[in-house]
CSV table of C-alpha atoms in Angstrom, one decimal:
chain,number,residue,atom,x,y,z
A,538,MET,CA,0.0,0.0,0.0
A,539,VAL,CA,1.0,3.6,-0.7
A,540,LEU,CA,0.8,6.4,1.8
A,541,ILE,CA,0.5,10.1,0.7
A,542,THR,CA,1.1,13.0,3.1
A,543,GLY,CA,-0.3,16.3,1.9
A,544,GLY,CA,-3.0,14.6,-0.1
A,545,THR,CA,-5.3,17.6,0.5
A,546,GLY,CA,-2.8,19.9,-1.3
A,547,LEU,CA,-2.2,20.6,-5.0
A,548,VAL,CA,0.7,18.1,-5.6
A,549,GLY,CA,-0.5,15.4,-3.2
A,550,ALA,CA,-4.0,15.5,-4.6
A,551,HIS,CA,-2.7,15.1,-8.1
A,552,ILE,CA,-0.5,12.2,-7.0
A,553,LEU,CA,-3.6,10.6,-5.5
A,554,LEU,CA,-5.4,11.1,-8.8
A,555,HIS,CA,-2.6,9.6,-10.8
A,556,LEU,CA,-2.2,6.6,-8.5
A,557,THR,CA,-5.9,5.8,-8.4
A,558,GLU,CA,-6.1,6.1,-12.2
A,559,ASN,CA,-3.5,3.3,-12.3
A,560,GLY,CA,-5.3,1.1,-9.8
A,561,GLU,CA,-2.9,1.6,-6.9
A,562,LYS,CA,-4.1,1.0,-3.3
A,563,VAL,CA,-3.6,4.3,-1.5
A,564,ARG,CA,-4.0,5.8,1.9
A,565,ALA,CA,-3.9,9.6,2.6
A,566,LEU,CA,-3.6,11.7,5.7
A,567,TYR,CA,-6.2,14.4,6.4
A,568,ARG,CA,-6.6,17.0,9.1
A,569,ASN,CA,-10.3,17.5,9.0
A,570,GLN,CA,-13.3,16.8,6.7
A,571,LYS,CA,-13.1,20.3,5.1
A,572,SER,CA,-9.6,19.6,3.8
A,573,ILE,CA,-10.8,16.4,2.2
A,574,GLU,CA,-13.4,18.3,0.2
A,575,LYS,CA,-10.7,20.2,-1.6
A,576,THR,CA,-9.3,16.9,-3.0
A,577,LYS,CA,-12.8,15.7,-3.9
A,578,PHE,CA,-13.4,19.0,-5.8
A,579,LEU,CA,-10.2,18.3,-7.7
A,580,PHE,CA,-11.3,14.8,-8.7
A,581,ASP,CA,-14.7,16.1,-9.8
A,582,LEU,CA,-13.0,18.8,-11.8
A,583,TYR,CA,-11.2,16.1,-13.8
A,584,GLN,CA,-14.5,14.1,-13.9
A,585,LYS,CA,-12.9,11.4,-11.9
A,586,GLY,CA,-15.2,11.5,-8.9
A,587,ASN,CA,-15.6,7.7,-8.9
A,588,LEU,CA,-11.9,7.2,-8.2
A,589,PHE,CA,-12.1,9.4,-5.1
A,590,GLN,CA,-14.0,6.6,-3.4
A,591,GLU,CA,-10.9,4.4,-3.8
A,592,ILE,CA,-8.8,6.5,-1.4
A,593,GLU,CA,-8.5,5.3,2.2
A,594,TRP,CA,-8.4,8.3,4.4
A,595,THR,CA,-6.8,8.4,7.8
A,596,GLN,CA,-7.0,11.4,10.1
A,597,GLY,CA,-3.8,12.9,11.5
A,598,ASN,CA,-0.8,15.0,10.6
A,599,ILE,CA,2.9,14.6,10.3
A,600,ASN,CA,3.6,16.0,13.8
A,601,ASP,CA,1.1,13.8,15.5
A,602,ILE,CA,3.0,10.6,16.3
A,603,PRO,CA,0.0,8.4,17.4
A,604,SER,CA,-1.8,9.2,14.1
A,605,LEU,CA,1.3,8.3,12.1
A,606,GLU,CA,1.6,5.0,13.9
A,607,LYS,CA,-1.9,4.1,12.5
A,608,ALA,CA,-1.2,5.6,9.1
A,609,PHE,CA,1.9,3.5,8.5
A,610,ILE,CA,0.3,0.1,9.1
A,611,GLY,CA,1.0,-2.0,6.0
A,612,ILE,CA,2.7,0.8,4.0
A,613,ASP,CA,5.4,-0.1,1.4
A,614,PHE,CA,5.9,3.3,-0.3
A,615,VAL,CA,5.5,6.9,0.9
A,616,TYR,CA,5.0,10.1,-1.0
A,617,HIS,CA,5.8,13.0,1.4
A,618,SER,CA,4.2,16.2,-0.1
A,619,ALA,CA,2.9,17.7,3.2
A,620,GLY,CA,4.5,21.0,4.1
A,621,LEU,CA,3.9,24.6,4.9
A,622,ILE,CA,4.6,27.4,2.3
A,623,SER,CA,4.9,30.8,3.8
A,624,PHE,CA,7.1,33.8,3.4
A,625,ASP,CA,5.8,35.6,6.4
A,626,PRO,CA,8.5,36.1,9.1
A,627,LYS,CA,6.0,35.4,11.8
A,628,ASP,CA,5.7,31.8,10.6
A,629,GLU,CA,9.4,30.9,11.1
A,630,ASN,CA,8.7,28.5,14.0
A,631,LEU,CA,5.8,26.9,12.3
A,632,LEU,CA,7.8,26.4,9.1
A,633,ARG,CA,10.5,24.6,11.1
A,634,LYS,CA,8.0,22.6,13.1
A,635,THR,CA,6.1,21.5,10.0
A,636,ASN,CA,8.7,21.1,7.3
A,637,ILE,CA,11.8,19.9,9.3
A,638,GLU,CA,10.3,18.1,12.3
A,639,GLY,CA,7.4,16.8,10.3
A,640,THR,CA,9.8,15.3,7.7
A,641,ALA,CA,12.0,13.9,10.5
A,642,ASN,CA,8.9,12.1,11.8
A,643,ILE,CA,8.1,10.6,8.3
A,644,VAL,CA,11.7,9.5,7.9
A,645,ASN,CA,11.7,7.8,11.3
A,646,PHE,CA,8.5,5.9,10.6
A,647,CYS,CA,9.8,4.9,7.2
A,648,LEU,CA,12.9,3.4,8.8
A,649,ALA,CA,11.0,1.8,11.7
A,650,LYS,CA,8.3,0.3,9.4
A,651,ASN,CA,10.8,-0.9,6.7
A,652,VAL,CA,9.2,1.2,4.0
A,653,LYS,CA,10.7,0.3,0.6
A,654,LYS,CA,11.0,3.8,-0.8
A,655,LEU,CA,10.3,7.4,0.1
A,656,CYS,CA,9.6,10.2,-2.4
A,657,HIS,CA,10.1,13.7,-0.9
A,658,LEU,CA,8.4,16.6,-2.6
A,659,SER,CA,10.7,19.5,-1.9
A,660,SER,CA,11.3,22.8,-3.8
A,661,VAL,CA,13.9,24.6,-5.8
A,662,ALA,CA,14.1,26.9,-2.8
A,663,ALA,CA,16.1,24.2,-1.1
A,664,LEU,CA,18.8,24.1,-3.8
A,665,GLY,CA,22.2,25.6,-3.5
A,666,ASP,CA,23.6,29.0,-4.3
A,667,LEU,CA,25.4,30.0,-7.5
A,668,ALA,CA,29.1,30.8,-7.3
A,669,GLU,CA,30.4,33.8,-9.2
A,670,HIS,CA,31.4,31.6,-12.2
A,671,GLU,CA,28.0,29.8,-12.3
A,672,SER,CA,24.9,30.9,-14.2
A,673,ILE,CA,22.4,28.0,-13.9
A,674,VAL,CA,21.2,26.0,-10.8
A,675,THR,CA,21.7,22.3,-11.0
A,676,GLU,CA,21.3,19.5,-8.5
A,677,GLU,CA,25.0,19.7,-7.7
A,678,ILE,CA,25.0,23.3,-6.6
A,679,GLU,CA,26.1,23.6,-3.0
A,680,TRP,CA,24.1,25.4,-0.3
A,681,ASN,CA,26.0,28.5,1.1
A,682,PRO,CA,24.9,29.2,4.7
A,683,GLU,CA,26.6,32.6,4.5
A,684,LYS,CA,24.0,33.8,2.0
A,685,HIS,CA,20.6,35.1,2.8
A,686,HIS,CA,17.8,32.5,2.5
A,687,SER,CA,14.1,32.9,3.3
A,688,ASP,CA,12.7,31.0,6.4
A,689,TYR,CA,10.8,28.8,3.9
A,690,ALA,CA,14.0,27.9,2.0
A,691,ILE,CA,15.8,27.1,5.2
A,692,SER,CA,13.0,24.9,6.4
A,693,LYS,CA,12.9,23.0,3.0
A,694,TYR,CA,16.7,22.6,3.1
A,695,GLY,CA,16.4,21.3,6.7
A,696,ALA,CA,13.8,18.8,5.6
A,697,GLU,CA,16.1,17.5,2.9
A,698,MET,CA,18.8,17.0,5.5
A,699,GLU,CA,16.4,14.7,7.3
A,700,ILE,CA,15.9,12.8,4.0
A,701,TRP,CA,19.6,12.4,3.5
A,702,ARG,CA,19.9,11.2,7.1
A,703,GLY,CA,17.3,8.5,6.3
A,704,GLN,CA,19.3,7.5,3.3
A,705,GLN,CA,22.4,7.1,5.4
A,706,GLU,CA,20.5,4.8,7.7
A,707,GLY,CA,19.4,2.6,4.8
A,708,LEU,CA,16.2,4.2,3.5
A,709,GLN,CA,15.8,4.3,-0.3
A,710,THR,CA,14.8,7.9,-1.2
A,711,VAL,CA,14.3,10.3,-4.1
A,712,ILE,CA,13.9,14.0,-3.8
A,713,ILE,CA,12.0,16.2,-6.3
A,714,ASN,CA,12.6,19.9,-6.5
A,715,PRO,CA,9.8,21.5,-8.5
A,716,GLY,CA,9.9,25.1,-9.6
A,717,VAL,CA,6.7,27.2,-9.5
A,718,ILE,CA,3.9,24.7,-9.9
A,719,LEU,CA,0.9,25.5,-12.0
A,720,GLY,CA,-2.3,23.6,-11.5
A,721,PRO,CA,-6.1,23.6,-11.0
A,722,GLY,CA,-8.4,23.1,-8.1
A,723,PHE,CA,-6.9,25.2,-5.4
A,724,ASN,CA,-8.1,28.8,-6.0
A,725,LYS,CA,-7.0,30.3,-2.7
A,726,GLN,CA,-3.3,29.4,-3.0
A,727,GLY,CA,-0.4,29.3,-5.4
A,728,SER,CA,-1.1,29.5,-9.1
A,729,GLY,CA,-4.9,29.3,-8.4
A,730,LEU,CA,-4.7,32.5,-6.4
A,731,LEU,CA,-2.6,34.2,-9.1
A,732,LEU,CA,-5.1,33.1,-11.8
A,733,ASN,CA,-8.0,34.6,-9.8
A,734,LYS,CA,-6.0,37.9,-9.4
A,735,VAL,CA,-5.3,38.0,-13.1
A,736,ALA,CA,-9.0,37.3,-13.9
A,737,LYS,CA,-9.9,40.4,-11.8
A,738,GLY,CA,-7.3,42.5,-13.6
A,739,LEU,CA,-3.7,43.3,-12.8
A,740,ARG,CA,-2.0,46.6,-13.4
A,741,PHE,CA,1.5,45.7,-12.4
A,742,TYR,CA,4.0,43.1,-13.7
A,743,THR,CA,7.6,42.2,-12.8
A,744,LYS,CA,10.6,41.0,-14.8
A,745,GLY,CA,11.9,38.3,-12.5
A,746,ILE,CA,12.7,34.9,-14.0
A,747,THR,CA,12.3,31.4,-12.5
A,748,GLY,CA,11.4,27.8,-13.4
A,749,PHE,CA,7.7,26.7,-14.0
A,750,VAL,CA,6.2,23.3,-14.2
A,751,ALA,CA,2.7,21.8,-14.6
A,752,VAL,CA,1.4,19.9,-11.6
A,753,SER,CA,0.5,16.9,-13.7
A,754,ASP,CA,4.2,16.6,-14.7
A,755,VAL,CA,5.2,16.6,-11.1
A,756,ALA,CA,2.8,13.9,-10.1
A,757,ILE,CA,3.6,11.7,-13.1
A,758,THR,CA,7.4,12.1,-12.7
A,759,ALA,CA,7.1,11.3,-8.9
A,760,THR,CA,5.4,8.0,-9.6
A,761,GLN,CA,7.8,7.2,-12.4
A,762,LEU,CA,10.8,7.7,-10.1
A,763,MET,CA,9.1,5.6,-7.3
A,764,LYS,CA,8.6,2.7,-9.7
A,765,SER,CA,12.1,2.9,-11.1
A,766,ASP,CA,15.4,1.5,-9.8
A,767,ILE,CA,16.6,5.1,-9.2
A,768,SER,CA,17.2,5.9,-5.5
A,769,ASN,CA,19.1,8.4,-3.4
A,770,GLN,CA,19.0,11.0,-6.1
A,771,ARG,CA,17.4,14.5,-6.4
A,772,TYR,CA,15.8,16.0,-9.5
A,773,ILE,CA,14.9,19.5,-10.5
A,774,LEU,CA,11.5,19.6,-12.2
A,775,ILE,CA,10.8,22.5,-14.5
A,776,ALA,CA,9.4,22.7,-18.0
A,777,ASP,CA,11.5,25.8,-18.6
A,778,ASN,CA,12.5,29.1,-17.2
A,779,PHE,CA,10.2,32.0,-17.8
A,780,CYS,CA,9.9,35.7,-17.0
A,781,TYR,CA,6.9,36.4,-14.7
A,782,GLN,CA,5.7,38.9,-17.2
A,783,ASP,CA,5.4,36.1,-19.9
A,784,ILE,CA,3.4,33.9,-17.5
A,785,ILE,CA,1.1,36.6,-16.5
A,786,ASN,CA,0.6,37.7,-20.1
A,787,SER,CA,-0.3,34.1,-21.1
A,788,MET,CA,-2.8,34.0,-18.3
A,789,CYS,CA,-4.3,37.3,-19.4
A,790,ASP,CA,-4.6,36.1,-23.0
A,791,ALA,CA,-6.2,32.8,-22.0
A,792,LEU,CA,-8.7,34.6,-19.8
A,793,LYS,CA,-9.2,37.3,-22.4
A,794,VAL,CA,-8.4,40.2,-20.0
A,795,LYS,CA,-6.1,43.2,-20.4
A,796,ARG,CA,-2.4,42.6,-19.9
A,797,PRO,CA,-0.8,44.6,-17.1
A,798,THR,CA,1.0,47.7,-18.4
A,799,ILE,CA,3.0,49.0,-15.4
A,800,LEU,CA,6.4,47.6,-14.6
A,801,ALA,CA,7.0,47.3,-10.8
A,802,LYS,CA,10.7,48.1,-10.5
A,803,ALA,CA,13.0,46.7,-7.8
A,804,TRP,CA,13.2,49.9,-5.9
A,805,GLN,CA,9.5,50.3,-5.8
A,806,LEU,CA,9.0,46.7,-4.5
A,807,GLU,CA,11.6,47.4,-1.8
A,808,ILE,CA,9.5,50.4,-0.6
A,809,ALA,CA,6.2,48.4,-1.0
A,810,TRP,CA,7.3,45.5,1.3
A,811,ARG,CA,8.4,47.9,4.0
A,812,ILE,CA,5.0,49.7,3.8
A,813,ASP,CA,3.3,46.3,4.0
A,814,LYS,CA,5.3,45.4,7.1
A,815,ILE,CA,4.3,48.6,8.9
A,816,SER,CA,0.7,48.1,7.8
A,817,SER,CA,0.6,44.6,9.1
A,818,ILE,CA,1.9,45.8,12.5
A,819,LEU,CA,-0.6,48.7,12.8
A,820,PHE,CA,-3.6,46.8,11.6
A,821,LEU,CA,-2.7,43.3,12.9
A,822,LYS,CA,-3.1,41.7,9.5
A,823,LYS,CA,-1.2,39.0,7.7
A,824,ARG,CA,1.7,40.1,5.4
A,825,SER,CA,0.8,40.2,1.7
A,826,LEU,CA,4.2,41.3,0.4
A,827,THR,CA,7.4,40.4,2.3
A,828,LYS,CA,11.0,41.1,1.6
A,829,ASP,CA,11.6,37.6,0.2
A,830,ILE,CA,8.5,37.8,-2.1
A,831,ALA,CA,9.6,41.2,-3.4
A,832,LYS,CA,13.1,40.0,-4.0
A,833,ALA,CA,11.9,36.8,-5.8
A,834,SER,CA,9.6,38.9,-8.1
A,835,TYR,CA,12.5,40.8,-9.7
A,836,SER,CA,15.4,38.3,-9.3
A,837,GLU,CA,16.5,36.2,-12.3
A,838,LYS,CA,17.3,32.6,-11.5
A,839,TYR,CA,17.7,29.8,-14.1
A,840,PHE,CA,17.3,26.1,-13.3
A,841,SER,CA,18.4,23.1,-15.3
A,842,ASN,CA,16.2,20.1,-16.1
A,843,LYS,CA,18.8,18.1,-17.9
A,844,LYS,CA,19.2,15.4,-15.3
A,845,ILE,CA,15.6,14.3,-15.2
A,846,LYS,CA,15.4,14.4,-19.0
A,847,ALA,CA,18.5,12.2,-19.2
A,848,ASP,CA,17.5,9.7,-16.6
A,849,LEU,CA,13.8,9.4,-17.4
A,850,GLN,CA,13.6,10.9,-20.9
A,851,THR,CA,11.0,13.3,-19.5
A,852,ARG,CA,9.1,15.5,-21.8
A,853,PHE,CA,7.4,18.4,-20.1
A,854,LEU,CA,4.1,20.0,-21.1
A,855,ASP,CA,4.3,23.3,-22.8
A,856,ILE,CA,3.6,25.9,-20.1
A,857,HIS,CA,1.8,28.4,-22.3
A,858,GLN,CA,-0.5,25.7,-23.7
A,859,TYR,CA,-1.0,24.3,-20.2
A,860,ILE,CA,-2.2,27.7,-19.0
A,861,ILE,CA,-4.8,27.8,-21.7
A,862,GLU,CA,-6.0,24.3,-20.7
A,863,LEU,CA,-5.9,25.3,-17.0
A,864,THR,CA,-8.2,28.3,-17.5
A,865,GLN,CA,-10.6,26.2,-19.5
A,866,LEU,CA,-10.6,23.5,-16.9
A,867,GLN,CA,-11.4,25.9,-14.1
A,868,LYS,CA,-13.8,27.8,-16.3
A,869,LEU,CA,-12.4,31.2,-15.2
């Protein structure tokens, strides 16, 4: 049997969909009934509601040891996609608790229960830092602790250290580092939230560059790696590197709304995140623009997908075409 953590999130739900489509026996963790409804909505969106009934749900979370004891009964393979994504400095402790300690718990149970293989869904944020003579991030780039990293990046890097610890203790592992993941069904987070904002009209755009990938490619590649003889490796998953402006323009065109016309420059974003910080303190509201988000929006970072293409002959979906299909699927 296969266990999926994070089955009520974008990636985990798509892994569940892909596994059930292929007749796999799956079990998934959930926190509450409301969170399960998000995954059910996704299955219905793909007109696969009948497959949703094939999932065995077990209540718990990755920091609840008794619930994990129950969840790991009879498990052979684990996809660990549960985690917290936040760039709000106030969430530093929660990020460490969820992403590092939670992953350590999963690794410990995998070792104790003799799990055959663990797939960890990480992020490109956990990858290393380019040296002066380097221009593209690969799986071999080393992490430089002297450089600034967001709390989220540090927590994902710490989580990977737990995976490598498990590997050293005999656990077969594979780590996936996706770029920005585009996918349907979760309209209040990630790409779903961005699509909704674009649909309502955006005035500003940025010139930052990073890697993008379709969620279906992430789910399919994860299952392919788990079924392969490959172990104790990490893989960057991106279809290609794109400018944020290009992605937003594609969304605008697919939604038939006006493209943003005002470039938000780096110095303007630096002022904006400071204003947002003050506003959050005065009005006790959650941060909407942090220093790390602002920096990411104008930074140019290129990632390589050569390793996964070489080892699995992976062919990624065209991102611009996928955006068109995404908007049609969600009927935005």
